[in-house]
Coordinates of C-alpha atoms and ligand atoms in Angstrom, one line a residue:
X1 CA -7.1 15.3 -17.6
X2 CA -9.2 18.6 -17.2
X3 CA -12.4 18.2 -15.3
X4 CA -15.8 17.4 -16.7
X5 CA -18.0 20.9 -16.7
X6 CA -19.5 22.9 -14.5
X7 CA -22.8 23.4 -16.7
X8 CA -23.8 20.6 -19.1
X9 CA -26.4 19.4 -21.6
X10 CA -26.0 16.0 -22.6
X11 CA -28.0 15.4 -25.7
X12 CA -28.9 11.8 -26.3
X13 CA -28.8 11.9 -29.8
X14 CA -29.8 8.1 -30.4
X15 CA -33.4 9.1 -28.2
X16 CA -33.5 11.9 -30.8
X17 CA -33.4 9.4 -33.4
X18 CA -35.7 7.1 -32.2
X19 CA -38.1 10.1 -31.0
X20 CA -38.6 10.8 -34.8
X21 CA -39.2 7.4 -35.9
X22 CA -41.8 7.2 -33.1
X23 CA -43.1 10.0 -34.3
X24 CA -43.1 8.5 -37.9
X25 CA -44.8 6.0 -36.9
X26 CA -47.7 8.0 -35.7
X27 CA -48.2 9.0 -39.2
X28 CA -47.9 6.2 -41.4
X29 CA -49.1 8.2 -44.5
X30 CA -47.0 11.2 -44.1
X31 CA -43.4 12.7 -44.0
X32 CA -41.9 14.0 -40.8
X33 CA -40.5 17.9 -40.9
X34 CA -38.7 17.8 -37.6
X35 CA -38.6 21.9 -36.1
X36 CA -35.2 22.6 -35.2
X37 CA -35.5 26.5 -35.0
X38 CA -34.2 28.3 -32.0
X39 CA -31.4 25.9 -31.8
X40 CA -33.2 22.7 -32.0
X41 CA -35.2 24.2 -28.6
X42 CA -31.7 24.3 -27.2
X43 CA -30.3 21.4 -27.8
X44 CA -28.0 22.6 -30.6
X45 CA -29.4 23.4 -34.0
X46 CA -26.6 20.7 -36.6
X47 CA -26.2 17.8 -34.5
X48 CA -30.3 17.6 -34.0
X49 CA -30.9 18.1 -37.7
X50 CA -28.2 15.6 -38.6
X51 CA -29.9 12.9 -36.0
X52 CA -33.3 14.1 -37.5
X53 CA -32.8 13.3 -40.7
X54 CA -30.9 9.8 -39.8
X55 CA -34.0 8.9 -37.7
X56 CA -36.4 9.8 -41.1
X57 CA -37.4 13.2 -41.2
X58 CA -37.1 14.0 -45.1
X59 CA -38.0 17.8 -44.0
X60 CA -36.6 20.0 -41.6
X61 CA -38.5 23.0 -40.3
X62 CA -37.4 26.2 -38.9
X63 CA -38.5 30.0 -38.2
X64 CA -35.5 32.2 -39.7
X65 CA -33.6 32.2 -42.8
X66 CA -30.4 32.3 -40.8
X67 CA -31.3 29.3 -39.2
X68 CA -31.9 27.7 -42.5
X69 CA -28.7 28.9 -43.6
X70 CA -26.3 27.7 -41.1
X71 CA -27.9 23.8 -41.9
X72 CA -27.0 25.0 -45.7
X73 CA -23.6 25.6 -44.6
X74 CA -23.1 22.5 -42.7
X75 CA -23.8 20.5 -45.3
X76 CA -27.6 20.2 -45.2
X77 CA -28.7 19.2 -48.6
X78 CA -32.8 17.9 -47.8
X79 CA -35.6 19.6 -48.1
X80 CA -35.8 22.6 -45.6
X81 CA -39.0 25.3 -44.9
X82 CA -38.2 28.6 -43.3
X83 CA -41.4 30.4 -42.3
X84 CA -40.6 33.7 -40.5
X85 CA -39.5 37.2 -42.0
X86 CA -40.3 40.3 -42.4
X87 CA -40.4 43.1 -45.4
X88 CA -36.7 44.0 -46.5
X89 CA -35.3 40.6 -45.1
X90 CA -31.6 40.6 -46.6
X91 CA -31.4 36.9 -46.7
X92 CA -34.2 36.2 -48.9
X93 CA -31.9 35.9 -52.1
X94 CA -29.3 33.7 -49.9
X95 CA -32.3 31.3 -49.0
X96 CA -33.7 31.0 -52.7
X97 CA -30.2 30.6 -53.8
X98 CA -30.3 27.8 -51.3
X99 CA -32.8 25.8 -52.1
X100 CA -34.5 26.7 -48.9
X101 CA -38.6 26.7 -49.5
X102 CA -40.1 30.0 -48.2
X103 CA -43.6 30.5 -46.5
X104 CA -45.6 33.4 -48.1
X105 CA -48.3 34.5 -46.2
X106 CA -49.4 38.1 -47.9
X107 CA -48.5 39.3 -51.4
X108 CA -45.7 41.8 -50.3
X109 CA -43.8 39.0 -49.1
X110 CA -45.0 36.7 -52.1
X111 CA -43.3 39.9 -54.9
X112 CA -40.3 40.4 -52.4
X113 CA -40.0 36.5 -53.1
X114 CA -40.7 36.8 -56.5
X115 CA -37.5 39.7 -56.6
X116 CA -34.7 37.6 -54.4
X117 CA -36.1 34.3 -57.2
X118 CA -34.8 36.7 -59.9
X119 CA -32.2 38.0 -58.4
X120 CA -31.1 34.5 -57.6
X121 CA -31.5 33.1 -60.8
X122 CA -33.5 30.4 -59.9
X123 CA -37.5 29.7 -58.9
X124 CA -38.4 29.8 -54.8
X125 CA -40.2 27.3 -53.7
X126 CA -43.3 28.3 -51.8
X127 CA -45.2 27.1 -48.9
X128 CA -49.4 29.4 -49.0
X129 CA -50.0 29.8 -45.3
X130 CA -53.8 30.0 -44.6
X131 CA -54.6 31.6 -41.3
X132 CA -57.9 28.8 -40.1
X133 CA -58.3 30.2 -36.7
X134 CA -55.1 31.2 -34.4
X135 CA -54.4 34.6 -36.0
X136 CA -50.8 34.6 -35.5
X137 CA -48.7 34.5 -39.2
X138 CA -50.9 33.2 -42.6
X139 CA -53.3 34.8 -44.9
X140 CA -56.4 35.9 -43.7
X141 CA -59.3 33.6 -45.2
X142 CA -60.4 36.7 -47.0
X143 CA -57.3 37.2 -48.7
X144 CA -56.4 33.2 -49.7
X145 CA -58.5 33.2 -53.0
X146 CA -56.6 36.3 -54.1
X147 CA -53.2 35.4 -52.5
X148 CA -53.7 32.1 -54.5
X149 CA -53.9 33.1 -57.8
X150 CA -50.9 36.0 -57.3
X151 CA -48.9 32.6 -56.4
X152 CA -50.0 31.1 -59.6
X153 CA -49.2 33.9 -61.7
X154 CA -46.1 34.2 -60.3
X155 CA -45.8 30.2 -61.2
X156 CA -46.6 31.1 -64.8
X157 CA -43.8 33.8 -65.1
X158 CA -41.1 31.4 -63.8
X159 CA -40.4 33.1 -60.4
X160 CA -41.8 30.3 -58.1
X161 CA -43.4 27.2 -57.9
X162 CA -46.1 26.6 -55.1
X163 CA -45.4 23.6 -53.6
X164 CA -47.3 23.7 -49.9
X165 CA -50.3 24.9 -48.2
X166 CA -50.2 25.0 -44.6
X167 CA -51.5 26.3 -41.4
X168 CA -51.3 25.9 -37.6
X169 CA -53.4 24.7 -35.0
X170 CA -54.8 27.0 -31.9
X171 CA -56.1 24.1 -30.0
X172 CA -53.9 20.9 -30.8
X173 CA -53.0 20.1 -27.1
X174 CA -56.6 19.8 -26.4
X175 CA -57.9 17.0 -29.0
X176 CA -60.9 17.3 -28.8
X177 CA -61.5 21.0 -29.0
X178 CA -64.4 22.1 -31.8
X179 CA -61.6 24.9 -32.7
X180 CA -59.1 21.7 -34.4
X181 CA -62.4 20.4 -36.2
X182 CA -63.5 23.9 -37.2
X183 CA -59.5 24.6 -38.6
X184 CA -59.0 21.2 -40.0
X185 CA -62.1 21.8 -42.3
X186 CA -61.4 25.3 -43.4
X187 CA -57.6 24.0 -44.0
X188 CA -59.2 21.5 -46.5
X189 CA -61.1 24.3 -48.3
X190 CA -58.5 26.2 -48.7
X191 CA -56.3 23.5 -50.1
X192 CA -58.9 22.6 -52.4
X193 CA -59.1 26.1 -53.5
X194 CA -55.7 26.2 -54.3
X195 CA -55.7 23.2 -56.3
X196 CA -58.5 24.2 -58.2
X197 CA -57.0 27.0 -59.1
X198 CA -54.3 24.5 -60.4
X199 CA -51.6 24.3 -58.2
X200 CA -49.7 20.6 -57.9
X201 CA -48.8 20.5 -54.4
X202 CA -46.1 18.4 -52.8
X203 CA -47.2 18.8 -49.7
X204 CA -50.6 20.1 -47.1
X205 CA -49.4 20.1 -43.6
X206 CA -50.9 21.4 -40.4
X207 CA -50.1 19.1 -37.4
X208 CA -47.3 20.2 -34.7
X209 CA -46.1 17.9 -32.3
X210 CA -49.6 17.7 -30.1
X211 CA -51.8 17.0 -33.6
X212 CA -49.0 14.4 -34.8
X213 CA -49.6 12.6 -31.6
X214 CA -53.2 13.0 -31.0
X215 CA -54.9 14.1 -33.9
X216 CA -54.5 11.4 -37.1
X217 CA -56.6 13.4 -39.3
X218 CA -54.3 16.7 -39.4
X219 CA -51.4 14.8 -40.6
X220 CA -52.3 15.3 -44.2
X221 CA -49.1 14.9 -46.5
X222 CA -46.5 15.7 -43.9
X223 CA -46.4 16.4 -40.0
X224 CA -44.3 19.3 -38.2
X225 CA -43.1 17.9 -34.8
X226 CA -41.0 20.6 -32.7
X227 CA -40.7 19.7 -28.8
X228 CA -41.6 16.1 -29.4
X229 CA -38.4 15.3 -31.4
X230 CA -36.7 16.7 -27.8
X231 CA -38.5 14.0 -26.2
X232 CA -40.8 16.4 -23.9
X233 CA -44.9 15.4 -24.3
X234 CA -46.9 18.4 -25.9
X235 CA -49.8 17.1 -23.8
X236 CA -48.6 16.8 -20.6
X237 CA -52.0 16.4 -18.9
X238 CA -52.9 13.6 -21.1
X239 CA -49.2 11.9 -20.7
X240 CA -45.7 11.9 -20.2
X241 CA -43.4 10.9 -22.8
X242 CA -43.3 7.2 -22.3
X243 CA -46.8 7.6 -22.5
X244 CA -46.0 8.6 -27.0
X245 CA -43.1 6.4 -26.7
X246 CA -40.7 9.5 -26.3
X247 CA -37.3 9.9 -24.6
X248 CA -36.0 13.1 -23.3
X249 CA -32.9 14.2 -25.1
X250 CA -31.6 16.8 -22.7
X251 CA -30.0 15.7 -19.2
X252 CA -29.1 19.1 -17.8
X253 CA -26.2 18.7 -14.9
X254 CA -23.5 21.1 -13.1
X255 CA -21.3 20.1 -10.6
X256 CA -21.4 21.9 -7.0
X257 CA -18.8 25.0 -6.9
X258 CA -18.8 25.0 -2.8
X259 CA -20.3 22.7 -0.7
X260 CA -20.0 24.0 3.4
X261 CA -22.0 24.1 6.7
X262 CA -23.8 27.0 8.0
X263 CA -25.6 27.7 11.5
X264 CA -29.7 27.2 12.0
X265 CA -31.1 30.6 11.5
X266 CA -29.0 31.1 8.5
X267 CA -31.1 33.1 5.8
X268 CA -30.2 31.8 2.6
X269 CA -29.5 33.6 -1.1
X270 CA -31.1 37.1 -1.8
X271 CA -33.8 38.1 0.1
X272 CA -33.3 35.3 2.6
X273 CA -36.4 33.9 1.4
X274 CA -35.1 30.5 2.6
X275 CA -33.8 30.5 6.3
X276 CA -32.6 27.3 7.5
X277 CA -34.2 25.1 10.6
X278 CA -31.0 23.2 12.1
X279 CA -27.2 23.3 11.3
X280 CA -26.9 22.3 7.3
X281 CA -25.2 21.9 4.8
X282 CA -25.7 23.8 1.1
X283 CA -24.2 23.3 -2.3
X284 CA -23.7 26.1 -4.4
X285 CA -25.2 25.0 -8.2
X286 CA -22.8 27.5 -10.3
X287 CA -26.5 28.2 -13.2
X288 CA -28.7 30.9 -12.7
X289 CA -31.3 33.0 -15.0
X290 CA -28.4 34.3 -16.8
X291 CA -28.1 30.5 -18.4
X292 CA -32.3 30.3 -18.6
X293 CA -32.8 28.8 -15.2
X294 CA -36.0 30.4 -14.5
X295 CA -36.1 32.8 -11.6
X296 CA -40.0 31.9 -10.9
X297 CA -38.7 28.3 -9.6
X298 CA -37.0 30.0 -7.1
X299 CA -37.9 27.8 -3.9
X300 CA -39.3 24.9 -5.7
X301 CA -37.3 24.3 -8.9
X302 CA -36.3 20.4 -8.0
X303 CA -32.5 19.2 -8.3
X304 CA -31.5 15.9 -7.7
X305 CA -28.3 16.0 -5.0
X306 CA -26.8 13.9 -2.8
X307 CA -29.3 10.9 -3.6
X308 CA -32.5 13.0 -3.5
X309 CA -34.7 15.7 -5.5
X310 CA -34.4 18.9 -3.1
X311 CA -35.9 22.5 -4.2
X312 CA -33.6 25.0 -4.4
X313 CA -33.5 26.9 -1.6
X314 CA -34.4 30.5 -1.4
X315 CA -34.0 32.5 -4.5
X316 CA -32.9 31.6 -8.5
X317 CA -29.7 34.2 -9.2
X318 CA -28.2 35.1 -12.1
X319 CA -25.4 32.7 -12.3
X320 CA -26.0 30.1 -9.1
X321 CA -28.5 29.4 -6.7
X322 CA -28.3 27.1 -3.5
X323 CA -29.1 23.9 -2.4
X324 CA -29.9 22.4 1.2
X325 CA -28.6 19.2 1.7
X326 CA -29.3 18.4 4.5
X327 CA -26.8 16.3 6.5
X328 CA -26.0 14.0 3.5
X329 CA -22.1 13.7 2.6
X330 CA -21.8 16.3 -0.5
X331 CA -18.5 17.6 -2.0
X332 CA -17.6 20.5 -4.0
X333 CA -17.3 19.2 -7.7
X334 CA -20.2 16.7 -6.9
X335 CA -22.5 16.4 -9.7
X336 CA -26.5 17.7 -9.8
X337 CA -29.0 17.0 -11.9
X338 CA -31.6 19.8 -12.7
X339 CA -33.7 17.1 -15.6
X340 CA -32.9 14.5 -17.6
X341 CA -35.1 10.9 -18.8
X342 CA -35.1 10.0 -15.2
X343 CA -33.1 7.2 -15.5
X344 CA -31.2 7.6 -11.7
X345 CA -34.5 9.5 -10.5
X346 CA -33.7 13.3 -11.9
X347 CA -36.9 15.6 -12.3
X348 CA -38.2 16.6 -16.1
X349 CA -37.9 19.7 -17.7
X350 CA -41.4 19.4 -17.6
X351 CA -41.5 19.5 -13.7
X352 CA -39.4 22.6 -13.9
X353 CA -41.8 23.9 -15.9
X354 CA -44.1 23.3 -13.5
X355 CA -41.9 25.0 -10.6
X356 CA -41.6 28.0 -12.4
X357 CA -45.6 28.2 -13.5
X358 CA -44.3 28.0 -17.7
X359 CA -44.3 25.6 -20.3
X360 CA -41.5 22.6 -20.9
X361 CA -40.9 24.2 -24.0
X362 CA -39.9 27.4 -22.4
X363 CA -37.4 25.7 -20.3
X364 CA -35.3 24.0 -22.9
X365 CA -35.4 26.6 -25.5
X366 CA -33.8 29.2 -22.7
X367 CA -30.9 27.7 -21.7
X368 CA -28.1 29.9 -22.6
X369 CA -24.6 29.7 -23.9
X370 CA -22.7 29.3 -20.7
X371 CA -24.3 25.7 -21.0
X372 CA -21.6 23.3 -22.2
X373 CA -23.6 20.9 -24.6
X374 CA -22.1 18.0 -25.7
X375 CA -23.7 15.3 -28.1
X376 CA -23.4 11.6 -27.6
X377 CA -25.2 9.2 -29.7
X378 CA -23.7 10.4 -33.0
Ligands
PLP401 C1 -42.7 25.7 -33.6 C2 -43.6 25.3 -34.7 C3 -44.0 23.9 -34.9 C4 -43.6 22.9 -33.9 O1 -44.4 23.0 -32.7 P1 -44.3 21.9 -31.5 O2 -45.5 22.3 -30.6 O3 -43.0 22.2 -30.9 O4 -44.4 20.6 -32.1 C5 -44.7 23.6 -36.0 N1 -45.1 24.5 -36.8 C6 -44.9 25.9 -36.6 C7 -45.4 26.9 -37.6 C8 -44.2 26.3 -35.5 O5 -43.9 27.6 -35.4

C-alpha cells in the first residue's frame, strides 16, 4: 500500500453539486452558467464541469478558448461561453468548429469571428458585451449602437447569430451600491437596443456569484456564478457560506515531513522571524509559495495540527514552512489541515485569505501542480 500524499486537495464533488443547485435556487427564473476557468479556481477544470452540469448548470463559463476546448475534448457537449482573447487568437476556428459561443466586445474581434465562422464552415454563436460601468473587457456605451448592428449584419450574411448580451458588475459584493443600480439600468438599455435592432436573444446575463446571491434583479435570463460553485461566500462581510447555503469544496492537507524538538531561543525558518520561547517541538508542512501558499501569511497563515489551529511560524518558503507545536504528541507523516468546510475544526480558505491580506479567490485559484487533487463524490 503506498502512502496517502504529502500535498492534497480533496474536492467534495457532491458539495459542488449541491452548491449549484443552491445557487439555482437563488434564481428561480434563470439558468445557471457555472465559471470553471482557471481550472475550476483550482479545483480541477473536468471533474467540476462534469459535477456542474449534474447539479443543473445548463451553461458553463470560462475565460480562454483552450479552456473551452479541453471540456470539448472530454466529452463536453452543453452549451459553453468563452469570453477572453485577443487579435490573431489561433483557436478561434477550433472554438466555432466547437460549438463553443464567443464574446465579442469590438468589431475587430466580431470580423476575426466572422473569418474563423467561415473558415469553420459553420455560424459562431455570439455573446455582445456591453461595458455599464467597470471598464475592464465590453464595448464602450458609445460604440454598442454601432457594434450592434455590425453583429446583425454579420447575422444576415450567415457568419453568426447573436445569441447574448451581457456585462459585469463593478460593485456586486456591495448590494446596495448606486454603481449595480446605475449598471443594471444601462444593461437594460442596451439589451433593448439590441433587440430593437432585431436581435432574438437566448440569453441577457450579468450577475457573478455576489449578484446571484444578493442581487435578484441582475439575474435576467441566466446567472454566472464562479467562486460560489467552490463553496467560498463572495460576500464574506455579509456571510459565510452556510450563511447562502454553500459548502466548501476544497479541503487542502499535507502530512508533516519531520516532526523534532529544538532548544528555546531557536530562531525559526528564514529570517528567524519566529524565535521560540521554551523547548518545542515543530513540524515541517512539505507546501510553500511555489504550490500558491501565499508568502504574506507568513506568521499568521492558520493550520490545524496536533488538535489545534496554530500560525505558521516564522516565514512561508517556497516549498515548506514550519509549525510550532507546542508540546503535543506529533509524528512525521501526521496529517495538517491548511482549510477545508470545517468539519474537525480546520480554518477557511477565506481565513487564509485573510492571513495573507488577499481575497478567498486568490487562494484557491493559486494552488499549484505539486498539489495532488483527488475527486470524491463522483
Ligand atoms: C470570473 C467571472 C465570473 C464569475 O465571478 P465570481 O465572482 O467568481 O462569481 C463571472 N463573469 C465573468 C465575466 C467573470 O470573469
Amino acid at each position: 500500500m503506498s502512502a496517502p500524499p504529502l500535498r492534497s486537495a480533496r474536492i467534495d464533488l457532491a458539495a459542488l453539486r449541491s452548491n449549484v443547485r443552491a445557487l439555482a435556487a437563488r434564481a428561480p427564473g434563470a439558468q445557471v452558467m457555472a465559471v470553471v476557468k482557471a481550472d475550476a479556481y483550482g479545483h480541477g477544470l473536468v471533474p467540476c464541469g462534469r459535477a456542474a452540469r449534474e447539479g443543473g448548470a445548463s451553461w458553463l463559463g470560462v475565460a480562454l478558448l483552450q479552456e473551452a476546448l479541453l471540456l470539448r475534448q472530454s466529452g463536453d457537449t452543453g452549451r459553453l461561453l468563452a469570453w477572453l482573447y485577443g487579435p490573431g487568437e489561433p483557436l478561434l476556428e477550433a472554438a466555432v468548429a466547437a460549438d463553443v459561443d464567443l464574446n465579442v466586445s469590438a468589431t475587430w474581434a466580431l470580423d476575426e469571428v466572422r473569418a474563423a465562422a467561415s473558415r469553420a464552415g459553420r455560424p459562431a454563436r455570439l455573446h455582445l458585451k456591453i461595458d455599464t460601468g467597470l471598464s475592464r473587457n465590453g464595448a464602450p456605451q458609445a460604440d454598442w449602437a454601432a457594434l450592434v448592428a455590425a453583429a446583425l449584419d454579420a447575422e444576415r450574411a450567415g457568419d453568426v447569430r447573436v445569441v447574448g448580451v451581457w456585462t459585469h458588475l463593478a460593485y456586486a459584493d456591495v448590494p446596495d451600491h448606486p454603481t449595480v443600480d446605475a449598471q443594471l439600468e444601462r444593461f437594460r438599455a442596451a439589451a433593448a437596443v439590441a433587440e430593437e435592432a432585431g436581435a432574438q436573444l437566448e440569453v441577457r446575463h450579468a450577475a457573478n456569484s455576489a449578484a446571484t446571491l444578493t442581487r435578484p434583479d441582475a439575474a435576467f435570463d441566466l446567472v454566472r456564478p464562479g467562486i460560489a460553485v467552490y463553496g467560498i461566500s463572495p460576500v464574506p462581510d455579509l456571510g459565510g457560506p452556510e450563511a447562502y447555503g454553500l459548502r466548501p469544496v476544497m479541503r487542502l492537507s499535507a502530512r508533516l515531513a519531520l516532526v523534532k524538538r529544538i532548544p528555546a531561543g531557536s530562531g525559526v525558518s528564514y529570517g528567524h522571524e519566529y524565535v521560540t520561547s521554551t523547548e518545542t517541538t515543530v513540524g515541517l508542512v512539505p507546501l510553500g509559495y511555489a504550490d500558491g501558499i501565499p508568502r504574506h501569511a507568513g506568521g499568521r497563515g492558520p493550520v490545524l495540527a496536533a488538535g489545534e489551529v496554530r500560525p505558521v511560524a516564522g516565514r512561508v518558503c517556497m516549498d515548506q514552512f514550519v509549525l510550532d507545536l507546542g508540546d503535543a504528541a506529533a509524528s512525521a507523516g501526521d496529517e495538517v489541515v491548511l482549510f477545508g468546510p470545517g468539519d474537525d475544526g480546520e480554518p477557511s480558505a477565506e481565513d487564509w485569505a485573510v492571513a495573507a491580506g488577499t481575497i478567498a479567490y486568490e487562494v484557491v485559484t493559486r494552488l499549484g501542480p505539486r498539489v495532488e487533487r483527488t475527486w470524491v463524490g463522483a
